[in-house]
Every structure is written in C-alpha cells, then in structure tokens.
Tab-separated table of C-alpha atoms in Angstrom:
chain	number	residue	atom	x	y	z
U	1	GLU	CA	-19.369	-61.339	6.552
U	2	ALA	CA	-16.650	-58.788	5.797
U	3	GLY	CA	-13.915	-59.975	3.461
U	4	VAL	CA	-10.148	-59.662	3.673
U	5	ALA	CA	-9.175	-55.996	3.800
U	6	GLN	CA	-5.926	-54.581	2.471
U	7	SER	CA	-4.430	-51.116	2.318
U	8	PRO	CA	-3.247	-49.191	0.515
U	9	ARG	CA	-4.662	-50.337	-2.818
U	10	TYR	CA	-1.917	-48.644	-4.809
U	11	LYS	CA	1.568	-47.453	-3.946
U	12	ILE	CA	4.322	-45.877	-6.035
U	13	ILE	CA	7.802	-45.538	-4.552
U	14	GLU	CA	11.329	-45.062	-5.762
U	15	LYS	CA	13.901	-47.822	-5.520
U	16	ARG	CA	15.717	-48.039	-2.213
U	17	GLN	CA	12.715	-46.580	-0.382
U	18	SER	CA	10.729	-48.592	2.134
U	19	VAL	CA	7.043	-49.500	2.029
U	20	ALA	CA	4.548	-51.312	4.237
U	21	PHE	CA	1.289	-53.072	3.454
U	22	TRP	CA	-1.477	-53.880	5.871
U	23	CYS	CA	-3.931	-56.787	5.922
U	24	ASN	CA	-6.958	-57.516	8.094
U	25	PRO	CA	-8.178	-61.098	7.621
U	26	ILE	CA	-11.709	-62.399	7.933
U	27	SER	CA	-12.761	-62.528	11.569
U	28	GLY	CA	-11.946	-65.884	13.130
U	29	HIS	CA	-9.503	-66.983	10.456
U	30	ALA	CA	-6.395	-68.378	12.107
U	31	THR	CA	-4.248	-68.680	9.000
U	32	LEU	CA	-2.995	-65.696	7.015
U	33	TYR	CA	-0.972	-65.661	3.799
U	34	TRP	CA	0.965	-63.069	1.830
U	35	TYR	CA	1.422	-63.683	-1.899
U	36	GLN	CA	3.407	-61.800	-4.517
U	37	GLN	CA	1.874	-61.675	-8.000
U	38	ILE	CA	4.203	-60.325	-10.673
U	39	LEU	CA	2.521	-59.203	-13.895
U	40	GLY	CA	1.859	-62.168	-16.171
U	41	GLN	CA	2.394	-64.768	-13.449
U	42	GLY	CA	0.364	-66.568	-10.842
U	43	PRO	CA	0.616	-65.649	-7.181
U	44	LYS	CA	3.628	-66.931	-5.267
U	45	LEU	CA	3.429	-67.559	-1.532
U	46	LEU	CA	5.782	-65.348	0.453
U	47	ILE	CA	4.813	-66.205	4.018
U	48	GLN	CA	2.142	-68.095	5.939
U	49	PHE	CA	1.099	-67.419	9.539
U	50	GLN	CA	-0.865	-69.679	11.848
U	51	ASN	CA	-2.219	-67.298	14.493
U	52	ASN	CA	0.885	-65.182	15.170
U	53	GLY	CA	3.472	-67.857	14.380
U	54	VAL	CA	5.238	-68.356	11.036
U	55	VAL	CA	4.455	-71.675	9.305
U	56	ASP	CA	6.285	-71.146	6.010
U	57	ASP	CA	8.532	-68.278	4.926
U	58	SER	CA	10.790	-70.265	2.625
U	59	GLN	CA	10.165	-67.960	-0.349
U	60	LEU	CA	10.405	-64.666	1.522
U	61	PRO	CA	13.511	-62.645	0.546
U	62	LYS	CA	14.497	-62.070	4.132
U	63	ASP	CA	17.260	-59.588	3.353
U	64	ARG	CA	14.652	-57.006	2.377
U	65	PHE	CA	11.200	-58.364	3.217
U	66	SER	CA	9.739	-58.751	6.681
U	67	ALA	CA	6.285	-59.574	7.977
U	68	GLU	CA	4.592	-59.764	11.303
U	69	ARG	CA	1.217	-60.698	12.672
U	70	LEU	CA	0.785	-59.255	16.104
U	71	LYS	CA	-1.940	-60.724	18.330
U	72	GLY	CA	-2.806	-63.218	15.617
U	73	VAL	CA	-5.078	-60.835	13.712
U	74	ASP	CA	-3.787	-58.005	11.487
U	75	SER	CA	-0.573	-58.374	9.558
U	76	THR	CA	1.939	-56.057	7.949
U	77	LEU	CA	4.401	-56.822	5.160
U	78	LYS	CA	7.386	-54.515	4.774
U	79	ILE	CA	9.964	-54.075	2.033
U	80	GLN	CA	13.159	-52.222	2.838
U	81	PRO	CA	14.887	-51.250	0.593
U	82	ALA	CA	12.686	-51.797	-2.453
U	83	LYS	CA	14.070	-52.905	-5.813
U	84	LEU	CA	12.604	-52.505	-9.283
U	85	GLU	CA	11.793	-56.222	-9.416
U	86	ASP	CA	9.535	-55.863	-6.367
U	87	SER	CA	6.907	-54.222	-8.583
U	88	ALA	CA	3.931	-56.542	-8.238
U	89	VAL	CA	0.533	-56.994	-6.656
U	90	TYR	CA	0.762	-58.150	-3.049
U	91	LEU	CA	-2.184	-60.310	-2.088
U	92	CYS	CA	-3.270	-61.205	1.404
U	93	ALA	CA	-5.453	-64.252	2.021
U	94	SER	CA	-6.880	-65.985	5.056
U	95	SER	CA	-8.422	-69.325	5.921
U	96	LEU	CA	-9.978	-70.933	8.971
U	97	GLU	CA	-7.209	-73.335	9.965
U	98	ASP	CA	-3.949	-74.804	8.825
U	99	GLY	CA	-3.850	-78.317	7.392
U	100	GLY	CA	-7.509	-78.702	6.653
U	101	PRO	CA	-9.464	-78.495	3.407
U	102	TYR	CA	-10.358	-74.877	4.018
U	103	GLU	CA	-10.794	-72.339	1.288
U	104	GLN	CA	-8.435	-69.376	1.118
U	105	TYR	CA	-10.180	-66.034	0.795
U	106	PHE	CA	-8.228	-63.324	-0.975
U	107	GLY	CA	-8.164	-59.592	-0.456
U	108	PRO	CA	-8.169	-57.045	-3.307
U	109	GLY	CA	-4.382	-56.680	-3.233
U	110	THR	CA	-1.941	-53.789	-3.133
U	111	ARG	CA	-0.380	-52.839	-6.450
U	112	LEU	CA	3.200	-51.685	-5.882
U	113	THR	CA	5.170	-49.829	-8.524
U	114	VAL	CA	8.862	-49.246	-7.893
U	115	THR	CA	10.459	-46.609	-10.137
H	1	ALA	CA	8.762	-79.617	-6.414
H	2	GLN	CA	5.229	-79.348	-7.612
H	3	THR	CA	4.578	-77.335	-10.756
H	4	VAL	CA	1.405	-76.214	-12.480
H	5	THR	CA	1.325	-75.438	-16.197
H	6	GLN	CA	-1.344	-73.529	-18.079
H	7	SER	CA	-0.443	-73.693	-21.753
H	8	GLN	CA	-3.039	-71.193	-22.994
H	9	PRO	CA	-2.070	-67.610	-22.132
H	10	GLU	CA	-5.287	-66.318	-23.725
H	11	MET	CA	-8.604	-67.781	-24.805
H	12	SER	CA	-11.755	-66.257	-26.220
H	13	VAL	CA	-15.321	-67.493	-26.449
H	14	GLN	CA	-18.615	-66.220	-27.778
H	15	GLU	CA	-21.311	-65.449	-25.275
H	16	ALA	CA	-23.484	-68.537	-24.597
H	17	GLU	CA	-20.837	-70.887	-26.026
H	18	THR	CA	-18.639	-73.377	-24.188
H	19	VAL	CA	-14.917	-73.025	-23.548
H	20	THR	CA	-12.335	-75.321	-21.981
H	21	LEU	CA	-9.216	-74.108	-20.184
H	22	SER	CA	-6.309	-76.518	-19.830
H	23	CYS	CA	-4.079	-77.247	-16.860
H	24	THR	CA	-1.444	-79.874	-16.200
H	25	TYR	CA	0.530	-80.421	-13.033
H	26	ASP	CA	3.469	-82.383	-11.806
H	27	THR	CA	3.595	-84.062	-8.417
H	28	SER	CA	4.770	-87.264	-6.785
H	29	GLU	CA	2.054	-87.036	-4.136
H	30	SER	CA	-1.060	-89.194	-4.261
H	31	ASP	CA	-3.273	-87.056	-2.032
H	32	TYR	CA	-3.819	-83.472	-3.039
H	33	TYR	CA	-6.339	-80.842	-4.068
H	34	LEU	CA	-6.749	-78.939	-7.310
H	35	PHE	CA	-8.466	-75.594	-7.750
H	36	TRP	CA	-9.558	-73.122	-10.353
H	37	TYR	CA	-9.540	-69.475	-9.258
H	38	LYS	CA	-11.030	-66.521	-11.122
H	39	GLN	CA	-9.458	-63.058	-10.960
H	40	PRO	CA	-11.557	-60.353	-12.678
H	41	PRO	CA	-9.765	-57.145	-13.698
H	42	SER	CA	-8.907	-55.086	-10.620
H	43	ARG	CA	-10.973	-57.357	-8.434
H	44	GLN	CA	-10.093	-60.002	-5.932
H	45	MET	CA	-9.468	-63.632	-6.641
H	46	ILE	CA	-12.310	-66.024	-5.914
H	47	LEU	CA	-12.544	-69.788	-5.886
H	48	VAL	CA	-14.481	-71.252	-8.805
H	49	ILE	CA	-14.214	-74.975	-8.200
H	50	ARG	CA	-12.121	-77.543	-6.342
H	51	GLN	CA	-11.341	-81.214	-6.812
H	52	GLU	CA	-10.025	-83.710	-4.291
H	53	ALA	CA	-7.587	-86.127	-5.923
H	54	TYR	CA	-9.074	-89.153	-4.168
H	55	LYS	CA	-12.482	-88.519	-5.728
H	56	GLN	CA	-13.044	-90.079	-9.126
H	57	GLN	CA	-16.129	-88.010	-9.840
H	58	ASN	CA	-15.472	-84.720	-11.568
H	59	ALA	CA	-16.521	-81.635	-9.617
H	60	THR	CA	-19.341	-79.431	-10.924
H	61	GLU	CA	-20.529	-75.994	-9.833
H	62	ASN	CA	-23.441	-74.735	-11.911
H	63	ARG	CA	-21.965	-73.791	-15.333
H	64	PHE	CA	-18.450	-74.770	-14.295
H	65	SER	CA	-17.154	-78.322	-14.431
H	66	VAL	CA	-13.771	-80.011	-14.493
H	67	ASN	CA	-12.268	-82.936	-16.337
H	68	PHE	CA	-9.839	-84.492	-13.862
H	69	GLN	CA	-7.496	-87.112	-15.318
H	70	LYS	CA	-5.294	-88.205	-12.433
H	71	ALA	CA	-3.060	-90.560	-14.386
H	72	ALA	CA	-2.405	-87.912	-17.018
H	73	LYS	CA	-2.085	-85.197	-14.321
H	74	SER	CA	-4.554	-83.065	-16.218
H	75	PHE	CA	-7.225	-80.780	-14.762
H	76	SER	CA	-9.234	-78.783	-17.300
H	77	LEU	CA	-12.065	-76.338	-16.616
H	78	LYS	CA	-15.159	-76.232	-18.801
H	79	ILE	CA	-17.373	-73.172	-18.748
H	80	SER	CA	-20.782	-73.720	-20.324
H	81	ASP	CA	-23.157	-70.998	-21.526
H	82	SER	CA	-20.412	-68.390	-21.181
H	83	GLN	CA	-21.472	-65.002	-19.854
H	84	LEU	CA	-19.841	-61.588	-20.152
H	85	GLY	CA	-19.133	-61.707	-16.416
H	86	ASP	CA	-16.946	-64.772	-16.924
H	87	ALA	CA	-14.252	-62.608	-18.514
H	88	ALA	CA	-11.233	-62.771	-16.202
H	89	MET	CA	-7.868	-64.377	-15.548
H	90	TYR	CA	-8.264	-67.993	-14.554
H	91	PHE	CA	-5.629	-69.665	-12.439
H	92	CYS	CA	-5.172	-73.363	-11.863
H	93	ALA	CA	-3.693	-74.208	-8.466
H	94	TYR	CA	-2.405	-77.266	-6.607
H	95	ARG	CA	-2.209	-77.975	-2.901
H	96	ARG	CA	-0.700	-81.036	-1.262
H	97	SER	CA	-2.863	-82.651	1.391
H	98	GLY	CA	-1.784	-81.529	4.848
H	99	SER	CA	-0.327	-78.289	3.540
H	100	GLU	CA	-2.013	-74.963	2.940
H	101	LYS	CA	0.534	-73.812	0.356
H	102	LEU	CA	-1.069	-73.150	-3.021
H	103	VAL	CA	1.057	-73.489	-6.160
H	104	PHE	CA	-0.406	-71.503	-9.038
H	105	GLY	CA	-0.053	-71.683	-12.792
H	106	LYS	CA	0.607	-68.544	-14.827
H	107	GLY	CA	-3.020	-68.086	-15.706
H	108	THR	CA	-5.240	-67.939	-18.782
H	109	LYS	CA	-6.920	-64.698	-19.794
H	110	LEU	CA	-10.476	-65.416	-20.918
H	111	THR	CA	-12.299	-62.945	-23.137
H	112	VAL	CA	-16.042	-63.321	-23.701
H	113	ASN	CA	-17.304	-61.743	-26.915
H	114	PRO	CA	-20.917	-60.523	-27.116
C-alpha cells in the first residue's frame, strides 16, 4: 500500500512570496490533515478535511493560509504572503474516517524556509 | 484546552539497555486516547503504541510498553533492549474520543549509544 505522498520535500522562498504544498493521501482515506511543525515543537493541526469538506480549521491563520481538497482526494495548502515565522515542516496525514479510532498516517513533510 | 507535556527534551541510552520517556497531560475528559509517535531524522512520523483511556491494562508492542496512570494523568513509554534504530524524536499525543484532532507534546530526542 502506497503511503501519504507530499511535494515538494523542500522549499526556500523569500518573505512576502507565495508557496503551495501538495498532498496525496492513502487511497480510500476519507480524512486528511495538515499540520505545522515548527523546529523544536510537536506538530500543530492547521486544518482537517472529511472528504472535501472542512471539519476543523480553527488554528489556520486564514489571512494568509488557505487549503482545499478538490474531489475529496488530493489537497493543496497555500501560504500567501509568507512570513519568517512560517518556516516549519508542513506535514500531511490521512486516516480512514472521522470520529473513529483510526490511525493517522503521516507523509514525509515539506520543509519550508522563509528568508 | 488539552495540553501534553514532555519534560525531557533529550534522553540517551546504551544499546540493549532500557529507557523510559515521560509524558503528562491535562484534560477534563474521561474518554480519550493516548499515543506515542516516533519521528526518525528526515523520515516520516509513525505510530509506536496507543492506549485507550478506558482500558486499565497497559499497552505493549514488542519492545515498547507504556505505564498509563489515569489518575495521575501520566503516560510514559518504556523501550526495552534499545536498538540503534530506535534513535529518533518521540512525541506523546492526546486525542479526545469522538475527535480526530491530535494534540502533541514538544517531543523527546532519544539517542542510542553503541
């Protein structure tokens, strides 16, 4: 079974530029998550999708971050404009369903550096 | 709000020895799940072990076991017969029953010395 795929693996941009990350979850997984992991901290949930609907985006900085999951499969996370404090690893995860005791499977992450 | 605290930023252990990583959490919920995740350098995070709060028996997965003390809100991970491949960041995480949102601690970096 293929795991969660993410691209790019690394990205360096200047502040005020925009950037987009892509995630392809495990086939059949209805729930998709985006986490932000700042160096020295644990991952923090940014947004959770159930199929193509948003379940939780309470910690997403909506003035600069946006995310979508078209057709309930792939997802993109965008930052526009980026700030220095957005430097982090962005992790995508997926699980079978929402609300059940299902394991979340994580992708390798995208390491973003904002200069 | 739920919080997860890992008080040991770094730990080290000799190969083949045993090490225990600490985790405490704060919640007013009675039904929840606790997890330990492993994140090797530049590799993806994987689940090591999980514990349902309603179960009194401590979870075990091969060389990994937990000491779950619900009243004390403590959830420690014991790694027996440590191997070089166990070197990684270990994160403790909490999830309320009925929610998929994971709340992570800051992690403990484990070094295994040959």
